Amino acid sequence: MMSAVGNPAGNWDHVPMSTDRKAVVVGGTGSLGRETCVQMVAAGFETTAVSRHRPDSPVPGVAHRVADLRTGAGLEEALAGVDVVVDAANTVRSPIEVLVEGTSGLIEQCRQSEVGHYIGVSIVGCEKIGFGYYRAKTAQEQVIREAPIGWSLIKATQFHDLLASAFGGLARYRISPRGPIPLQPIAAAGVVRRLVEIAEDGPLNRTEQVAGPEISDLGTLARTWQDHSGRRCLPVRVVVPGKTGRMLRDGALTDSGAAAPGPTFAQWLKSGTSPPSA
Ligand SMILES: NC(=O)c1ccc[n+]([C@@H]2O[C@H](COP(=O)([O-])OP(=O)(O)OC[C@H]3O[C@@H](n4cnc5c(N)ncnc54)[C@H](OP(=O)(O)O)[C@@H]3O)[C@@H](O)[C@H]2O)c1
């Protein structure tokens, strides 16, 4: 077991102790999932990553099982004897099938396998955004809140590596986005610290938000990435029409009250944690 010395002010330091608790990280090979595996092992959980594909470089000390949320294949075997499931699976290709129906099937399998705690991850403000993926995340949240077992739901702002990868992808076309869209990015590792703390402490049975240390805007963050990478790009204004556009400009994706300690986007880029620029 591990005792938390964290406090509501956001001190997430923990004192690790040995544990015989078993954890599964669904989507344990993705951005958030891999870091979750690293920190769950460090916290003393016997940890298994679950995904459709085996990782090229597994996290040391973490087992891997193949399972598919879309079909449910492999889940029963993966969840046998497990105490806590962290669900870090994600897809933008078929979000209803994987994130909504798949989450429903995963939680039902948790119930049947007597897993005591399901931890889900969503996005700050997704319920205000009309894009298909965000609608699916909102529907997934509803599934989680109706879970018949102990549950916790963490809504996070955009991860630094998501922004870096988006700016890198656009830079291949020599463009860089601009626009007054407030964003409050956070290091995935900071989100994971809170997930691990919750895995330790037991179900919240409520939703909690976690956000980066400062609110910036899309254009400023894109310029920061450009300065860091040295890429020359044409600035392109992003215009999102309608209600979603208004919501985005009004800061739907931010939550100043949920600001957590950790590196800003610029500090994170400088720290060298980011993948090489595209
Ligand atoms: N990225 C962000 O900025 C951000 C911000 C806030 C919240 N979140 C939330 O954080 C969570 C994780 O996001 P991420 O960006 O870390 O995801 P990611 O890097 O895209 O990783 C997705 C993971 O899900 C697995 N997966 C996909 N389809 C699957 C299926 N059918 N069955 C089983 N596993 C499947 C993938 O492995 P295989 O493809 O091998 O199956 C992979 O391990 C999501 O809930 C997301 O909404 C993300």
XYZ file of C-alpha atoms and ligand atoms in Angstrom:
326
model
C 0.000 0.000 0.000
C 0.965 3.581 -0.408
C -0.010 6.438 1.835
C -0.946 9.743 0.312
C 0.579 12.885 1.719
C -1.149 14.938 -0.947
C -3.546 17.695 -0.039
C -6.317 19.608 -1.777
C -3.858 22.359 -2.655
C -2.344 19.964 -5.160
C 0.643 18.443 -3.389
C 0.723 15.042 -5.036
C 3.831 13.641 -3.394
C 3.395 10.087 -2.191
C 5.306 7.755 0.030
C 5.397 4.394 -1.795
C 5.042 1.211 0.222
C 4.740 -2.373 -0.925
C 1.338 -3.613 -2.096
C -0.201 -6.761 -3.428
C -2.901 -4.835 -5.247
C -3.391 -5.645 -8.891
C -4.089 -3.001 -11.506
C -4.958 -3.073 -15.181
C -4.326 -0.054 -17.385
C -6.558 -0.296 -20.443
C -4.887 1.616 -23.262
C -1.655 1.090 -21.310
C 0.464 1.610 -24.438
C -0.829 5.138 -25.231
C 0.442 8.569 -24.108
C -1.398 8.613 -20.800
C -1.543 4.832 -20.372
C 2.182 4.206 -20.640
C 2.992 6.887 -18.055
C 0.223 5.443 -15.866
C 1.895 2.023 -16.036
C 5.239 3.568 -15.047
C 3.791 5.354 -12.017
C 1.514 2.466 -10.959
C 4.535 0.139 -10.840
C 6.537 2.763 -8.929
C 3.641 2.948 -6.453
C 3.839 -0.815 -5.927
C 0.853 -2.040 -7.959
C 1.213 -5.295 -9.866
C 0.336 -3.772 -13.224
C -0.828 -5.134 -16.575
C -1.225 -2.990 -19.690
C -4.089 -3.918 -22.010
C -4.421 -2.912 -25.652
C -4.998 -4.461 -29.069
C -1.328 -4.338 -30.064
C 1.693 -5.416 -28.074
C 4.094 -2.549 -27.334
C 7.471 -2.493 -29.121
C 9.169 -1.462 -25.876
C 7.189 -2.614 -22.832
C 7.419 -0.675 -19.574
C 9.807 -2.608 -17.293
C 7.878 -4.622 -14.729
C 4.555 -4.304 -16.586
C 2.858 -7.317 -18.156
C 0.819 -6.926 -21.333
C -2.414 -8.557 -22.449
C -4.177 -8.221 -25.759
C -7.849 -7.230 -25.537
C -10.253 -5.212 -27.668
C -12.826 -2.881 -26.138
C -14.843 -2.965 -29.343
C -15.503 -6.709 -29.194
C -14.768 -7.401 -25.523
C -12.346 -10.168 -26.569
C -9.655 -10.746 -23.948
C -11.206 -8.575 -21.225
C -12.438 -11.397 -18.986
C -8.968 -12.961 -18.871
C -7.295 -9.561 -18.333
C -9.542 -8.589 -15.400
C -9.404 -11.812 -13.366
C -8.275 -11.021 -9.791
C -7.805 -7.305 -10.525
C -8.554 -4.624 -7.893
C -8.475 -1.430 -9.932
C -8.820 -0.564 -13.623
C -7.490 2.689 -15.052
C -9.082 3.254 -18.453
C -6.687 5.236 -20.645
C -7.970 3.878 -23.956
C -8.674 6.346 -26.707
C -9.528 6.636 -30.383
C -10.790 9.391 -32.645
C -11.697 6.930 -35.404
C -14.635 5.078 -33.858
C -15.273 6.839 -30.521
C -18.863 5.658 -30.059
C -17.956 1.979 -30.494
C -14.788 2.122 -28.373
C -15.298 4.938 -25.841
C -19.038 4.650 -25.224
C -20.091 1.063 -26.002
C -16.593 -0.250 -25.215
C -16.531 1.516 -21.823
C -19.978 0.153 -21.035
C -18.773 -3.386 -21.816
C -15.560 -2.850 -19.844
C -17.434 -1.655 -16.749
C -19.839 -4.602 -17.010
C -16.859 -6.960 -17.197
C -15.379 -5.179 -14.154
C -18.627 -5.899 -12.285
C -18.634 -9.554 -13.297
C -14.948 -9.920 -12.376
C -15.517 -8.153 -9.038
C -13.105 -5.310 -9.785
C -13.772 -2.783 -7.032
C -12.753 0.443 -8.752
C -12.960 1.748 -12.316
C -11.117 5.017 -13.072
C -12.055 6.862 -16.263
C -10.455 9.846 -17.967
C -12.185 12.577 -19.909
C -11.663 16.143 -21.063
C -12.408 19.441 -19.301
C -15.337 21.113 -21.079
C -16.054 18.317 -23.581
C -19.792 18.667 -22.852
C -19.702 22.211 -24.312
C -18.109 21.252 -27.624
C -20.196 20.012 -30.557
C -17.490 17.967 -32.336
C -18.250 14.238 -32.703
C -15.318 13.065 -30.578
C -16.244 15.416 -27.736
C -19.866 14.282 -27.904
C -18.665 10.693 -27.568
C -16.533 11.663 -24.544
C -19.600 13.273 -22.952
C -21.611 10.088 -23.566
C -18.730 8.044 -22.128
C -18.812 10.195 -18.975
C -22.492 9.380 -18.539
C -21.735 5.651 -18.812
C -19.031 6.042 -16.143
C -21.273 8.007 -13.762
C -23.872 5.224 -13.957
C -21.318 2.508 -13.164
C -22.654 -0.187 -10.815
C -19.219 -0.444 -9.142
C -16.961 2.091 -7.409
C -15.829 4.700 -9.942
C -13.774 7.845 -10.340
C -13.757 10.224 -13.287
C -10.889 12.634 -13.944
C -11.422 15.334 -16.543
C -8.112 16.763 -17.738
C -7.118 19.575 -20.075
C -5.047 18.935 -23.227
C -1.725 17.187 -22.652
C 1.488 18.980 -23.646
C 2.432 16.117 -25.942
C -0.894 16.354 -27.796
C -0.237 20.033 -28.566
C 3.390 19.376 -29.533
C 2.320 16.597 -31.848
C -0.476 18.711 -33.405
C 1.861 21.673 -33.985
C 4.506 19.297 -35.379
C 1.972 17.727 -37.744
C 0.854 21.129 -39.060
C 4.486 22.274 -39.407
C 4.974 19.541 -42.008
C 2.643 21.634 -44.144
C 4.502 24.796 -43.085
C 1.510 26.180 -41.190
C 1.001 27.183 -37.587
C -2.427 27.845 -36.036
C -3.444 31.161 -34.524
C -6.595 32.167 -32.708
C -7.967 33.443 -29.412
C -8.836 29.994 -28.062
C -7.818 29.701 -24.393
C -6.022 26.471 -23.514
C -4.493 25.269 -20.249
C -2.261 22.340 -21.210
C -0.865 19.947 -18.639
C 1.926 17.364 -18.560
C 0.408 13.884 -18.826
C 2.662 12.885 -15.912
C 0.802 15.356 -13.682
C -2.564 13.853 -14.575
C -1.161 10.408 -13.873
C 0.041 11.448 -10.414
C -3.570 12.205 -9.522
C -4.816 8.962 -11.136
C -2.375 6.928 -9.070
C -3.360 8.770 -5.920
C -7.016 7.926 -6.594
C -6.121 4.302 -7.380
C -4.512 4.196 -3.957
C -7.263 5.899 -2.038
C -10.322 4.182 -3.538
C -13.365 5.306 -5.526
C -14.328 8.988 -5.493
C -17.754 8.192 -6.982
C -17.642 11.691 -8.432
C -15.958 13.746 -11.127
C -12.833 15.812 -10.538
C -11.044 18.225 -12.890
C -7.324 18.737 -13.290
C -5.705 21.401 -15.458
C -2.326 22.876 -16.322
C -0.630 25.643 -14.316
C -1.410 28.522 -16.702
C -4.052 29.572 -19.201
C -2.621 30.626 -22.528
C -4.129 30.649 -26.007
C -3.725 28.574 -29.143
C -1.645 31.145 -31.043
C 0.749 31.808 -28.154
C 1.281 28.093 -27.573
C 1.867 27.496 -31.293
C 4.423 30.332 -31.368
C 6.129 28.853 -28.305
C 6.405 25.517 -30.110
C 7.757 27.236 -33.248
C 10.396 29.149 -31.262
C 11.435 25.889 -29.593
C 11.560 23.829 -32.779
C 13.009 26.529 -35.018
C 10.424 25.726 -37.709
C 9.358 28.490 -40.076
C 5.613 28.335 -40.649
C 2.883 30.477 -42.106
C 0.490 31.603 -39.336
C -3.066 30.497 -40.161
C -6.044 31.811 -38.237
C -8.350 29.073 -36.927
C -11.992 30.061 -37.207
C -14.546 27.829 -35.498
C -18.070 28.991 -36.318
C -21.268 28.756 -34.290
C -21.889 27.840 -30.684
C -18.841 25.596 -30.419
C -16.643 28.462 -31.648
C -18.125 30.792 -29.020
C -17.645 28.194 -26.298
C -14.022 27.625 -27.315
C -13.288 31.382 -27.346
C -14.995 31.702 -23.946
C -12.557 29.196 -22.443
C -14.631 25.999 -22.449
C -11.467 23.885 -22.416
C -10.002 25.572 -19.338
C -10.683 25.577 -15.597
C -8.683 28.114 -13.589
C -9.937 26.551 -10.350
C -8.398 23.200 -11.266
C -4.889 24.515 -12.010
C -2.306 22.062 -10.729
C 1.420 22.502 -10.158
C 3.690 21.308 -12.948
C 5.578 22.573 -15.975
C 4.044 25.099 -18.352
C 4.124 24.152 -22.043
C 7.301 26.237 -22.550
C 8.990 24.649 -19.525
C 7.948 21.178 -20.657
C 9.413 21.782 -24.148
C 12.664 23.062 -22.610
C 12.873 20.084 -20.263
C 13.370 17.784 -23.246
C 10.466 15.525 -22.277
C 8.788 16.275 -25.601
C 9.314 14.013 -28.610
C 11.544 15.401 -31.393
C 9.753 17.977 -33.530
C 8.317 16.817 -36.848
N -4.385 13.535 -25.250
C -4.913 14.534 -24.552
O -4.521 15.708 -24.666
C -6.022 14.254 -23.546
C -6.502 15.299 -22.745
C -7.508 15.032 -21.796
C -8.011 13.751 -21.676
N -7.519 12.766 -22.493
C -8.078 11.419 -22.335
O -7.023 10.562 -21.896
C -7.302 9.221 -22.348
C -6.065 8.668 -23.043
O -5.761 9.479 -24.171
P -4.332 9.364 -24.932
O -4.199 10.598 -25.754
O -3.273 9.014 -23.949
O -4.608 8.113 -25.895
P -3.625 7.476 -26.981
O -2.228 7.941 -26.817
O -4.280 7.658 -28.319
O -3.675 5.903 -26.609
C -4.802 5.149 -26.837
C -4.647 3.761 -26.229
O -5.899 3.065 -26.371
C -5.656 1.783 -26.960
N -6.850 1.392 -27.714
C -7.399 2.012 -28.777
N -8.472 1.332 -29.207
C -8.613 0.260 -28.385
C -9.538 -0.835 -28.325
N -10.519 -0.978 -29.221
N -9.381 -1.748 -27.352
C -8.369 -1.640 -26.447
N -7.477 -0.627 -26.449
C -7.586 0.308 -27.421
C -4.409 2.013 -27.831
O -3.702 0.819 -28.125
P -4.084 -0.108 -29.417
O -4.301 0.841 -30.556
O -2.917 -1.014 -29.569
O -5.321 -0.840 -29.027
C -3.593 2.894 -26.893
O -2.949 2.096 -25.921
C -8.552 9.346 -23.235
O -9.689 9.050 -22.453
C -8.569 10.809 -23.632
O -9.857 11.298 -23.970
C -6.546 12.974 -23.409
